[in-house]
GROMACS .gro file of C-alpha atoms in nm:
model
  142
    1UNK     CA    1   5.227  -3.156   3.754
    2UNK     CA    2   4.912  -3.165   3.595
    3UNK     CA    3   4.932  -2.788   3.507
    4UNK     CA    4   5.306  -2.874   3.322
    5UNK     CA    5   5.134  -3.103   3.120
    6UNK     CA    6   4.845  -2.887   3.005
    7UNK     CA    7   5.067  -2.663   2.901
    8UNK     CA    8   5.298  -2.882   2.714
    9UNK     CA    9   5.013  -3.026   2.530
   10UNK     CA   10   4.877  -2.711   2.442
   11UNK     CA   11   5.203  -2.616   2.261
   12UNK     CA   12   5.257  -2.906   2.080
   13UNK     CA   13   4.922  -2.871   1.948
   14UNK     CA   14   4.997  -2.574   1.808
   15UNK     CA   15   5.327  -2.667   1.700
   16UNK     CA   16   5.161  -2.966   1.559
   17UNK     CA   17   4.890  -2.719   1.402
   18UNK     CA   18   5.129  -2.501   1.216
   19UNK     CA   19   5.313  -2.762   1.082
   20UNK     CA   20   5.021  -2.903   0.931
   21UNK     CA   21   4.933  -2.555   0.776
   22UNK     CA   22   5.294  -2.540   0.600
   23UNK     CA   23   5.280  -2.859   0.478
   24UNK     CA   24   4.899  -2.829   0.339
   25UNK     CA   25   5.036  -2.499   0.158
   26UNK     CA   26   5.341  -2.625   0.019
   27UNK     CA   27   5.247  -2.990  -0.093
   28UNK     CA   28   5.204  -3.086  -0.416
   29UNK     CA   29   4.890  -3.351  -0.353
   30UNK     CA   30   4.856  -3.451  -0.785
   31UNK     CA   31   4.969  -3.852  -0.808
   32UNK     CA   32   5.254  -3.834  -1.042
   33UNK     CA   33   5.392  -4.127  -1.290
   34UNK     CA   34   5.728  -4.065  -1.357
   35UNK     CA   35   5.816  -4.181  -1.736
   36UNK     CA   36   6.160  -4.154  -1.931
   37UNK     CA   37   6.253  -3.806  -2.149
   38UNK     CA   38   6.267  -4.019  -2.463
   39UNK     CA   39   5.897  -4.178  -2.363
   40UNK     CA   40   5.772  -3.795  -2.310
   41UNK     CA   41   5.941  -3.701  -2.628
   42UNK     CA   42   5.781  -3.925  -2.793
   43UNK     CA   43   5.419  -3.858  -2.682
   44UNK     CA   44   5.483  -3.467  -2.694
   45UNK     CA   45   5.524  -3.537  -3.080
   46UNK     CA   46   5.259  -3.753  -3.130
   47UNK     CA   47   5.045  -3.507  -2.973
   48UNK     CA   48   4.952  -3.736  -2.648
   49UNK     CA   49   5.012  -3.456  -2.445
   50UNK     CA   50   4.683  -3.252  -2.336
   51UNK     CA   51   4.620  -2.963  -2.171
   52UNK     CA   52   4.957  -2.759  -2.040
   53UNK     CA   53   5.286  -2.847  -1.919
   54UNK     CA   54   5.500  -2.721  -1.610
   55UNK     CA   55   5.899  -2.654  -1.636
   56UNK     CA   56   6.038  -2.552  -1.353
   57UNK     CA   57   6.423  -2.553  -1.274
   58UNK     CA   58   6.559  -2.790  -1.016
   59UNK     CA   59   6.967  -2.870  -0.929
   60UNK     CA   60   7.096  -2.852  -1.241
   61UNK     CA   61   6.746  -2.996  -1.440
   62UNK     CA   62   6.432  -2.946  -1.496
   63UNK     CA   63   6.110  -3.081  -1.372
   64UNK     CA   64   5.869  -3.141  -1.643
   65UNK     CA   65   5.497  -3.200  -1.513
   66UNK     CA   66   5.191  -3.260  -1.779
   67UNK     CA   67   4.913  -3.527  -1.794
   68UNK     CA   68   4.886  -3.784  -2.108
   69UNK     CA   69   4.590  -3.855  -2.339
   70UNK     CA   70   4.407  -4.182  -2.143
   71UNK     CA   71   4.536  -4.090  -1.838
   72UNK     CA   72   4.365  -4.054  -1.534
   73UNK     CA   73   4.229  -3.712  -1.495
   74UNK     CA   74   4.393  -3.649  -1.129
   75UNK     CA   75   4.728  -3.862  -1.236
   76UNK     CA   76   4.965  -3.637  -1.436
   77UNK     CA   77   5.335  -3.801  -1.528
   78UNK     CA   78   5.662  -3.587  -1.407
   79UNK     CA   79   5.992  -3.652  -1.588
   80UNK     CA   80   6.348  -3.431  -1.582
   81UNK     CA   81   6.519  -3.284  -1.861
   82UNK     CA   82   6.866  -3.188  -1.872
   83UNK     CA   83   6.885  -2.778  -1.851
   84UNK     CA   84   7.039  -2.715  -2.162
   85UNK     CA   85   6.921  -2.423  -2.447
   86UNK     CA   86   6.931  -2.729  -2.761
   87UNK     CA   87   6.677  -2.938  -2.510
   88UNK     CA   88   6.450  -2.713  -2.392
   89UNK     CA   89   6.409  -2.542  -2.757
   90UNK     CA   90   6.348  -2.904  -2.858
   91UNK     CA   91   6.072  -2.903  -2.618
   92UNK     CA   92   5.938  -2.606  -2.721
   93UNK     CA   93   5.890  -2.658  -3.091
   94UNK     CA   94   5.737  -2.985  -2.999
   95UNK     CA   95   5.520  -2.802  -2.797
   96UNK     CA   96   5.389  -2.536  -3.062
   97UNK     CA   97   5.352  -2.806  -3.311
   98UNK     CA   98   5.084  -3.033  -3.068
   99UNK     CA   99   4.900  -2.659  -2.962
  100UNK     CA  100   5.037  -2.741  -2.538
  101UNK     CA  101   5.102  -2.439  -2.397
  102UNK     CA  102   5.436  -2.428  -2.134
  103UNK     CA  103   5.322  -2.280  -1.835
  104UNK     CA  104   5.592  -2.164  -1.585
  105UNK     CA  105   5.580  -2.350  -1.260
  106UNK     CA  106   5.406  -2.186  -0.941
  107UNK     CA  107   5.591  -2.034  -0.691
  108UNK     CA  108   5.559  -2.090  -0.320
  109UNK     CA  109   5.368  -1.851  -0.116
  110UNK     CA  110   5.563  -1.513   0.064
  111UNK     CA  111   5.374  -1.629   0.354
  112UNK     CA  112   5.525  -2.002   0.328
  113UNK     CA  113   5.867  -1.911   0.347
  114UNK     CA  114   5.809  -1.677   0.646
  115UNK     CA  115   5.636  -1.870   0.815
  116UNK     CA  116   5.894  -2.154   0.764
  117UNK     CA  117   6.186  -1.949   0.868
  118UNK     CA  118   6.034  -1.804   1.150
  119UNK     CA  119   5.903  -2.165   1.304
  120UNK     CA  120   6.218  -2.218   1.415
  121UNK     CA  121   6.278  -1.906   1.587
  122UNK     CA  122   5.932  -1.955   1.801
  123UNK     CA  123   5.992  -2.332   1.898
  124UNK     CA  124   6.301  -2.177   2.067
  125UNK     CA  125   6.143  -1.889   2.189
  126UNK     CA  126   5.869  -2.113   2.327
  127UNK     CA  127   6.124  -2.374   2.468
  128UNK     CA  128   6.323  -2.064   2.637
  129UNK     CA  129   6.011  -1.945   2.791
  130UNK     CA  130   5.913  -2.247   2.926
  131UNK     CA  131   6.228  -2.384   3.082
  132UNK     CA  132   6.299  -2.048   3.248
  133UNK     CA  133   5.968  -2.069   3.394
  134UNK     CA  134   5.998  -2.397   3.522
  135UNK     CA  135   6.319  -2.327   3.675
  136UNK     CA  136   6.231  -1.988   3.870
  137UNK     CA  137   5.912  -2.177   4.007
  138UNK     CA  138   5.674  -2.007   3.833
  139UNK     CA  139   5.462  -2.323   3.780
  140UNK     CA  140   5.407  -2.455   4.115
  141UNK     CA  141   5.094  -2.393   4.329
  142UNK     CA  142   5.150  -2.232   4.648
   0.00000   0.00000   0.00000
């Protein structure tokens, strides 16, 4: 008995392990404030926007990431902005005219999504392996 539950500790630790590793790599850790598309507007024209700005497509918007003048250096502000050729050109011209250059959003690793599609696959692998173990005997002490 003791021997079963070595074992099953020892692969939910790595289960446990490689989760954490997926998660580390595809987390976004910055603190965003979300604000309003009329509020970022606004500040993108004024200028209050420093450094560069992140678009990146999601479900039918996009995902606008940046950081505002006075704002915490580790806090940046997220907002969404209907996908749309009139909107985003909007966004770009404001952009030119305050010098903030639109960076395209990263991309998650190769190694992320393989590792996140094959997961599954091992868990059952793992969980196959041990129950046909345990039911041909194999962890009993003689």
């Amino acid at each position: 008995m003791n021997r079963i539950f070595r074992n099953t500790i020892f692969y939910l630790l790595i289960f446990l392990v490689i989760i954490g590793v997926v998660s580390f790599f595809n987390g976004n850790n910055q603190p965003t404030e979300p604000i309003s598309y009329d509020k970022f507007m606004q500040e993108l024209e004024a200028g209050n926007v420093e450094g560069d700005l992140t678009l990146q497509p999601e479900r039918g918007v996009y995902e606008v990431r940046g950081q505002l003048e006075g704002q915490e250096e580790e806090k940046g502000f997220i907002t969404y902005v209907w996908d749309n050729p009139e909107t985003l050109n909007r966004i770009e011209q404001a952009a030119e005219a305050a010098d903030v250059k639109i960076l395209p959003a990263k991309e998650t690793s190769g190694w992320v999504t393989f590792f996140t599609s094959i997961i599954p696959f091992i868990i059952i692998f793992i969980l196959f392996f041990f129950l046909l173990n345990q039911a041909q005997g194999g962890g009993s002490v003689s």
